[in-house]
Short mmCIF file of C-alpha atoms in Angstrom, two decimals:
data_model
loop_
_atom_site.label_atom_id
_atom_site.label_comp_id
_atom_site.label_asym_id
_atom_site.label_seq_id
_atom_site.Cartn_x
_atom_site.Cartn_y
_atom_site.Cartn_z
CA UNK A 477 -17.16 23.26 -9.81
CA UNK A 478 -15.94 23.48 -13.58
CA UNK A 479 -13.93 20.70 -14.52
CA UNK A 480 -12.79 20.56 -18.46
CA UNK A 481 -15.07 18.75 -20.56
CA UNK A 482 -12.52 17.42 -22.26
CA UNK A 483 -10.69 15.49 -19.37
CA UNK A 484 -14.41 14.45 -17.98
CA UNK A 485 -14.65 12.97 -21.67
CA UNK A 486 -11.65 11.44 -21.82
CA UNK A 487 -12.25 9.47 -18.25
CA UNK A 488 -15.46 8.16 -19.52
CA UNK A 489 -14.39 6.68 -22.43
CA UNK A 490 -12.04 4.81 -20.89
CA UNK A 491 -14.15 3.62 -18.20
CA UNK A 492 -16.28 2.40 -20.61
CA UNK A 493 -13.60 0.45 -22.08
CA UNK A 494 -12.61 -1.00 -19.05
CA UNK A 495 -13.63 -4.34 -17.62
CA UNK A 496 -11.41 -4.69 -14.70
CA UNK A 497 -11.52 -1.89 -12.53
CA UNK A 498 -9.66 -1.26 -8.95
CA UNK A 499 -10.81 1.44 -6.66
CA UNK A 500 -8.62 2.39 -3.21
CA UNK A 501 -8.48 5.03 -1.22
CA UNK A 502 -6.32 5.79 1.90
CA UNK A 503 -5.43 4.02 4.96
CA UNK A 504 -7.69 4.71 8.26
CA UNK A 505 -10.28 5.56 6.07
CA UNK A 506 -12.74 8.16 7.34
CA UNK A 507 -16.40 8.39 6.05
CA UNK A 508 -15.47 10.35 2.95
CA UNK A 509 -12.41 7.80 1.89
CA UNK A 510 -15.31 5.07 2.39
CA UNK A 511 -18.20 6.32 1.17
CA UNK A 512 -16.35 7.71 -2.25
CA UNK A 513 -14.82 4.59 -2.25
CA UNK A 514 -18.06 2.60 -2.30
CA UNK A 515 -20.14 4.96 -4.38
CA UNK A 516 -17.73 5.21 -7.51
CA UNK A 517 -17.07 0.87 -6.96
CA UNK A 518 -21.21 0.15 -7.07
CA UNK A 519 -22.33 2.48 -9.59
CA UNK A 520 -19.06 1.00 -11.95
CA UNK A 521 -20.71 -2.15 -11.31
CA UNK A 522 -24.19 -1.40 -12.15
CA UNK A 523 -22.07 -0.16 -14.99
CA UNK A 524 -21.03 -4.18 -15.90
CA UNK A 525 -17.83 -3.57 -14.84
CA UNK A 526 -16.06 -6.37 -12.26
CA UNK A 527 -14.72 -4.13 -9.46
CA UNK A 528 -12.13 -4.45 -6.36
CA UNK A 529 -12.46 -2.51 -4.13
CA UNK A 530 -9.33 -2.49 -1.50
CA UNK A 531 -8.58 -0.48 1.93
CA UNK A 532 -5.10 -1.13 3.05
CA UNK A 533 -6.81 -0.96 6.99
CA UNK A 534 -10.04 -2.60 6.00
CA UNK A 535 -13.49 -1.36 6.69
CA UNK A 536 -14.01 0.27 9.89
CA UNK A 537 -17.15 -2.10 11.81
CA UNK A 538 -18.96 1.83 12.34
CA UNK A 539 -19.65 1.70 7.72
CA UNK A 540 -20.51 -1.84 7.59
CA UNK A 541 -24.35 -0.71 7.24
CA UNK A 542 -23.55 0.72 3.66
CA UNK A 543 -24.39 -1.69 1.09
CA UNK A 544 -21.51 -3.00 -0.76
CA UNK A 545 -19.32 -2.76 2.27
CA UNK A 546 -18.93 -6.53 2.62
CA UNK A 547 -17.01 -6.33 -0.91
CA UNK A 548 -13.78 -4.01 0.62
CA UNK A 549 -10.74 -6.29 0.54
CA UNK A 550 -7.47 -5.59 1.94
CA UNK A 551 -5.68 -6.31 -0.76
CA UNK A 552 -5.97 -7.15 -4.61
CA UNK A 553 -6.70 -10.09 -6.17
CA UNK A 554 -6.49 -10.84 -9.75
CA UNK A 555 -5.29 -7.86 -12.86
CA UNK A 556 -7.23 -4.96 -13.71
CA UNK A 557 -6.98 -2.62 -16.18
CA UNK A 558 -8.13 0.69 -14.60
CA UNK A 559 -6.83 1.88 -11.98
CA UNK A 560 -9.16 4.79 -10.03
CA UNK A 561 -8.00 6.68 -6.62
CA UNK A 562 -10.53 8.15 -3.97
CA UNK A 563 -10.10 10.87 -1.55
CA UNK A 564 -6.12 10.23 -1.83
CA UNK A 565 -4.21 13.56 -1.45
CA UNK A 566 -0.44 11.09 -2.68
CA UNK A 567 -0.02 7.31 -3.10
CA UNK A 568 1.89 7.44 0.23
CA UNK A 569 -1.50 7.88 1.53
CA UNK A 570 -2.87 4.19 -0.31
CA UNK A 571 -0.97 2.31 1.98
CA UNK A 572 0.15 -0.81 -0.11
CA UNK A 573 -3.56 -1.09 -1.75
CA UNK A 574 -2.01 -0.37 -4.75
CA UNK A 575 0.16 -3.53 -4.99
CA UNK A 576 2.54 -2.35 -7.22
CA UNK A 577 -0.16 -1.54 -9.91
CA UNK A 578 1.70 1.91 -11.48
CA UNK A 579 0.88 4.85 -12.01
CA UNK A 580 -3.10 5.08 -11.24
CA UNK A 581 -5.54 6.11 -13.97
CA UNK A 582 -8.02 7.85 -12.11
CA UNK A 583 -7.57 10.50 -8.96
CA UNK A 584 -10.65 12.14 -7.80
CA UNK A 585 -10.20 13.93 -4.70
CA UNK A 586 -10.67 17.62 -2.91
CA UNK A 587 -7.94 18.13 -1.14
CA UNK A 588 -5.75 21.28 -1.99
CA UNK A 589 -2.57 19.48 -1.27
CA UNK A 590 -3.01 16.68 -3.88
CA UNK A 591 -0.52 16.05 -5.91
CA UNK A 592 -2.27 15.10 -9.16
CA UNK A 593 -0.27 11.93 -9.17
CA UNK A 594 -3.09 10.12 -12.19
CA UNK A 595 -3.00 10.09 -15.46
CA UNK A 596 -6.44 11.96 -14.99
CA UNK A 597 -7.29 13.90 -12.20
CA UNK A 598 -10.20 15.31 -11.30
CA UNK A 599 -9.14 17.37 -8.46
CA UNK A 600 -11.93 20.25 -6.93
CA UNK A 601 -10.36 22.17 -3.88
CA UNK A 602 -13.41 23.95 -3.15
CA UNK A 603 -15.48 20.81 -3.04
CA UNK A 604 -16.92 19.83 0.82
CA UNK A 605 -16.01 16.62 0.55
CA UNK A 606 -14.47 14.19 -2.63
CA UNK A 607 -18.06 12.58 -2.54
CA UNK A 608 -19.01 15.89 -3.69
CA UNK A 609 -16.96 15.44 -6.44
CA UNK A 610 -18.30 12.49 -7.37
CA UNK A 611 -22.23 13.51 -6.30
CA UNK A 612 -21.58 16.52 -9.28
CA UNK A 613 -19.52 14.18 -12.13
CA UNK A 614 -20.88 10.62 -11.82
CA UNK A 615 -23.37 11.02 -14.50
CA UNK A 616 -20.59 13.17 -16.93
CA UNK A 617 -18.29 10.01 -16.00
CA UNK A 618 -21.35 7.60 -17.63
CA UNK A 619 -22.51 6.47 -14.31
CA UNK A 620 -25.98 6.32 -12.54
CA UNK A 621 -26.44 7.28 -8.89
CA UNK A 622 -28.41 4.21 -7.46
CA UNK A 623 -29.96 4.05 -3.86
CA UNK A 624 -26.56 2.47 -2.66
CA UNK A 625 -24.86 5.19 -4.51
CA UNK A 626 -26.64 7.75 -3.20
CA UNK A 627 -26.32 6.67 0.13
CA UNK A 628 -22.44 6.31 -0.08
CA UNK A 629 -21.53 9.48 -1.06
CA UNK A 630 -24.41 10.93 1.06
CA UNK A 631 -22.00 9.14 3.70
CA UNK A 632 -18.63 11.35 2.35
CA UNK A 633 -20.34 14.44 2.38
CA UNK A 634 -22.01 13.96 5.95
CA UNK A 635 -19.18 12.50 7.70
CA UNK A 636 -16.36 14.96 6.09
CA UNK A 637 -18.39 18.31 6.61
CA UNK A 638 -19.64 16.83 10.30
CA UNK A 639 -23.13 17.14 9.26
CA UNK A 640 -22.89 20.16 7.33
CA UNK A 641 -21.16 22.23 9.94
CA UNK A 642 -17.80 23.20 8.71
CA UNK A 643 -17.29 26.30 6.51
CA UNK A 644 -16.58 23.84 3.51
CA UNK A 645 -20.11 22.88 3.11
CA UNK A 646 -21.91 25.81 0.48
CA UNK A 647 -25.08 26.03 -1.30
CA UNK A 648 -24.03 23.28 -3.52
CA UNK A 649 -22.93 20.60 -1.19
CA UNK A 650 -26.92 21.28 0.53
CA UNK A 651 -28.24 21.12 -3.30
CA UNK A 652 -25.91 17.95 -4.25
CA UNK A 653 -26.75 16.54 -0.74
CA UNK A 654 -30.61 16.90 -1.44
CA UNK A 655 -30.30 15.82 -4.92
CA UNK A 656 -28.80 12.13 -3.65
CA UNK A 657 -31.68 12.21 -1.32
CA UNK A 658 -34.20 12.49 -4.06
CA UNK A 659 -31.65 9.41 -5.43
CA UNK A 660 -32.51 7.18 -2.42
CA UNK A 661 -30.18 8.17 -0.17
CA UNK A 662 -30.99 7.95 3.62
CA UNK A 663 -29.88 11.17 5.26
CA UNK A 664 -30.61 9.76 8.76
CA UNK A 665 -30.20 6.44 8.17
CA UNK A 666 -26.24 7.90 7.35
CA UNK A 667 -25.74 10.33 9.89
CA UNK A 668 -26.28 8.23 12.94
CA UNK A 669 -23.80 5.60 12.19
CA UNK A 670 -21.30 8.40 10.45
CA UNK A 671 -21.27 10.90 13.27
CA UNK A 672 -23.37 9.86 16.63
CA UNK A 673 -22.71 6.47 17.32
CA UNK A 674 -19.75 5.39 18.99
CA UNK A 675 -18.40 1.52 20.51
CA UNK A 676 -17.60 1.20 23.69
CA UNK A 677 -14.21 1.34 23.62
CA UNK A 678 -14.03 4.02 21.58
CA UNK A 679 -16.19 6.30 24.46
CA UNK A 680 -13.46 4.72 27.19
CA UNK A 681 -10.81 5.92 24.45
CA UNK A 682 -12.66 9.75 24.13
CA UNK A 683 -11.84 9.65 28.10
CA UNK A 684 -8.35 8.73 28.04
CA UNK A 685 -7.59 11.52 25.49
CA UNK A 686 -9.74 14.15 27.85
CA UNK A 687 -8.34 13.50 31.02
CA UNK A 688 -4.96 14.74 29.26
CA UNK A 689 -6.28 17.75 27.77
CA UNK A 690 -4.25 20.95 27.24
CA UNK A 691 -4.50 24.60 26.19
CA UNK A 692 -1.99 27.37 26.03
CA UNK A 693 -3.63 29.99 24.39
CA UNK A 694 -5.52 29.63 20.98
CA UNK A 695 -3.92 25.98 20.53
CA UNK A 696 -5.68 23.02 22.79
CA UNK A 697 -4.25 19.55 22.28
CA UNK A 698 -3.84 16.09 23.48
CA UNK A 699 -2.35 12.25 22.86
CA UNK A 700 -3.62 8.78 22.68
CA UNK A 701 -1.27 6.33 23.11
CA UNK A 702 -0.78 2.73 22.29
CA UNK A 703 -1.59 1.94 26.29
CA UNK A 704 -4.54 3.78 26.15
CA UNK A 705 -6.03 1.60 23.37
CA UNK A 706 -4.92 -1.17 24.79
CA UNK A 707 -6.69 -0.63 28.32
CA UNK A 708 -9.75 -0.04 26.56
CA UNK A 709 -9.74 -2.57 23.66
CA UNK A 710 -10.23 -0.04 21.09
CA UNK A 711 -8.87 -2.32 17.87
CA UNK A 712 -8.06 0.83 15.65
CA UNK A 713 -5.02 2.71 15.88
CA UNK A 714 -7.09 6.35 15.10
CA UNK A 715 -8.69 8.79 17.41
CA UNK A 716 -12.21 7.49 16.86
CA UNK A 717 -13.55 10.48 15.79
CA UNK A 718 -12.10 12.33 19.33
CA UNK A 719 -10.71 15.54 17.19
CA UNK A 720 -14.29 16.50 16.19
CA UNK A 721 -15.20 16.96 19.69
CA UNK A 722 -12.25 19.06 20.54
CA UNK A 723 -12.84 21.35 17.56
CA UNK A 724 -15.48 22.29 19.44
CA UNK A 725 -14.08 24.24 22.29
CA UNK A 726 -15.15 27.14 23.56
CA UNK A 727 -12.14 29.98 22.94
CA UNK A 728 -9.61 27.94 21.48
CA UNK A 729 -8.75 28.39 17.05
CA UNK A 730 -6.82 25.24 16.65
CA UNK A 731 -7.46 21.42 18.05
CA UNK A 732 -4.87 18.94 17.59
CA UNK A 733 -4.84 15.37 18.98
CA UNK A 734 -1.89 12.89 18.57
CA UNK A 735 -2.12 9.08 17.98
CA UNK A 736 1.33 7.04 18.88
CA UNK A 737 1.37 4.21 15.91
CA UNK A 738 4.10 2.93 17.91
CA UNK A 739 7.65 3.92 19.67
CA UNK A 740 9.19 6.14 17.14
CA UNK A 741 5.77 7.17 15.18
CA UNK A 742 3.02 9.68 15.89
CA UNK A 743 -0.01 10.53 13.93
CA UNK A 744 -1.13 14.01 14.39
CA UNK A 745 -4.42 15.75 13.31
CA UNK A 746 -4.88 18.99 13.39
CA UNK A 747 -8.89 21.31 13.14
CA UNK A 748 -9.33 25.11 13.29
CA UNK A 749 -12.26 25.17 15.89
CA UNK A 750 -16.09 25.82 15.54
CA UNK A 751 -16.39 29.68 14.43
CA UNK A 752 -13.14 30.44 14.95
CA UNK A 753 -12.30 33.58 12.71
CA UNK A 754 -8.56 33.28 12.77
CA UNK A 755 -7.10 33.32 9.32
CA UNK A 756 -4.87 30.31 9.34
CA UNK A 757 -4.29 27.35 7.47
CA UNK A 758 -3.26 24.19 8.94
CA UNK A 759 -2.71 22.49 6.06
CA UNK A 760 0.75 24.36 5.76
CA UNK A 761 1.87 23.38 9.36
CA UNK A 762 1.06 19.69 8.27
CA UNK A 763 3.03 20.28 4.72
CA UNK A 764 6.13 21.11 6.74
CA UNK A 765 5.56 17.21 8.39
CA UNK A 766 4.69 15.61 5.07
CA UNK A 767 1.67 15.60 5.63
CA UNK A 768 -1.61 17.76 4.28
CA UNK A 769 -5.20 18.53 4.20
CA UNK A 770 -7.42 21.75 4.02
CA UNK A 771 -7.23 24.91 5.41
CA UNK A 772 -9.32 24.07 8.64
CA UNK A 773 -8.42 19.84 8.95
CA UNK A 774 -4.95 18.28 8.54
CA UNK A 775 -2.91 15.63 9.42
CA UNK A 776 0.57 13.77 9.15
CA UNK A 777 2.12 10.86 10.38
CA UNK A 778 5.93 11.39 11.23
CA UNK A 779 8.52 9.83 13.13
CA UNK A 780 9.73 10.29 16.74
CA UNK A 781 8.73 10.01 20.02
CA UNK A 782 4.83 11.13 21.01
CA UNK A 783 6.86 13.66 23.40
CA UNK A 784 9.51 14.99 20.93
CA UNK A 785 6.49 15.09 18.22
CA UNK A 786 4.23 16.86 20.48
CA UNK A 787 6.90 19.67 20.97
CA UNK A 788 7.73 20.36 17.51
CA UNK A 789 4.54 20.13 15.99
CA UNK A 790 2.99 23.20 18.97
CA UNK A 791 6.24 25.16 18.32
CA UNK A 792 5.12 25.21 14.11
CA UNK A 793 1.13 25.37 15.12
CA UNK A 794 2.14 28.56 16.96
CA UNK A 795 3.75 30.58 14.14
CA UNK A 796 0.48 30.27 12.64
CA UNK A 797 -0.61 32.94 15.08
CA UNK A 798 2.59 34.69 14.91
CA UNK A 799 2.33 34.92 10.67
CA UNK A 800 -1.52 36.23 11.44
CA UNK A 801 -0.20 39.13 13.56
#
């Protein structure tokens, strides 16, 4: 990773002139969203800096271990004057944690579809993870990596590579990853709560979702529904984490699972599988439903019925395969 000088410059003086800073990232936040979130919000504060830190969704209970975690709001209080966006590939994605501030200051993120919708952005594609991107710029942005630093964005990097499994992860995400240990960071004190541990309702969820489970061919999918989480009392309106276990089986490329939001809205994810060696990118299938991601892990949330969005959404997954032949 090579970012210009100049723009890394340019970002930290103006976080040191700030003294009001807000830091977001996107709704249903994942481990990256929360740990990048968390890591760039404590080490501004050890900075002096008075910090808000906002999820749209809140803090899933699964990342309320990480220090600093009892400081995520769900909405702002108060002006700032900086403006900084984590793991964020559009606003869209911010929910309404932006509140009508403007255009944002700050975008740090690693996914290939971002629009580089900042003033600054400090956007790295080939990163693992945007906690990468923070792991390798914090101290060119004037920051220090505490313990709680290190053990947020050892948090991103663990929970968006699934412990270091997906191709993403290279020599530098191991280096940066060690490095943060060295920092304080806890790698097993993260990786339980990130990756293992699941509630109870979210296990009687995983079943719901397998007991409907389809393949045809290379593609294997299935839906959650708004019943299903209601029968279990699972209180989030995500997968909880089922898509990871589905991009692990045997013989298929592609996973995809679909959440139904409500009656006429479906979020989909989609994962290229294990050691699959097919050469596709599902990040285009989920550009063509506003939606985007990284070559093997995608999503979008679109309108329509879970049935309707089920068939058009394995109609474009499977010209992947025919574009590869």
């Amino acid at each position: 990773m090579n970012l210009p000088e100049a723009l890394l410059a340019a970002v930290r003086a103006e976080i040191q002139a700030a003294r009001r800073v807000l830091v977001v990232s996107h709704i249903r936040p994942d481990g990256d969203a929360i740990g990048s979130l968390l890591g760039l919000g404590l080490a501004l504060q050890a900075a002096g800096k008075e910090v808000q830190m906002v999820l749209s969704d809140g803090l899933p209970a699964s990342y309320r271990h990480l220090e600093g975690s009892h400081q995520v709001q769900r909405r702002l209080s108060g002006a700032v004057d900086f403006v900084a966006v984590v793991d964020a590939s559009d606003l869209a994605r911010t929910g309404d944690a932006l509140d009508g501030c403007g255009q944002p200051d700050l975008n740090i993120d690693h996914h290939i579809t971002n629009l580089n919708f900042a003033r600054h952005n400090l956007v790295e594609p080939r990163a693992a993870a945007t906690a990468e991107v923070l792991a390798s710029y914090m101290k060119d942005l004037g920051l220090e990596i505490t313990p709680p630093v290190a053990n947020a964005l050892l948090t991103g990097i663990v929970a968006d590579t699934i412990g270091f499994r997906t191709t993403s992860a290279t020599p530098l995400t191991l280096r940066l990853a060690a490095d943060l240990i060295e920092a304080g960071g806890n790698l097993t004190g993260v990786y339980y709560p990130a990756l293992v541990q699941r509630s109870f309702s979210g296990a009687r969820l995983w079943g719901a979702g397998l007991s409907r489970l389809q393949q045809e061919g290379r593609i294997a999918w299935t839906s959650l529904t708004r019943a299903d989480r209601k029968a279990v009392g699972y209180p989030g309106r995500d997968d909880a984490d089922l898509i990871n276990l589905l991009s692990a089986i045997e013989n298929v490329d592609v996973a995809i699972i679909f959440v139904e939001q409500s009656p006429s809205r479906v979020k989909i994810s989609w994962r290229l599988c294990g050691l699959s060696a097919a050469e596709v990118d599902v990040s285009q299938v989920a550009l063509q439903f506003g939606g985007g991601g990284h070559k093997a892990a995608a999503g979008a949330e679109v309108d329509g019925t879970l049935d309707g969005v089920i068939s058009e959404v394995l109609q474009a997954t499977r010209s992947l395969f025919v574009a590869e032949n």
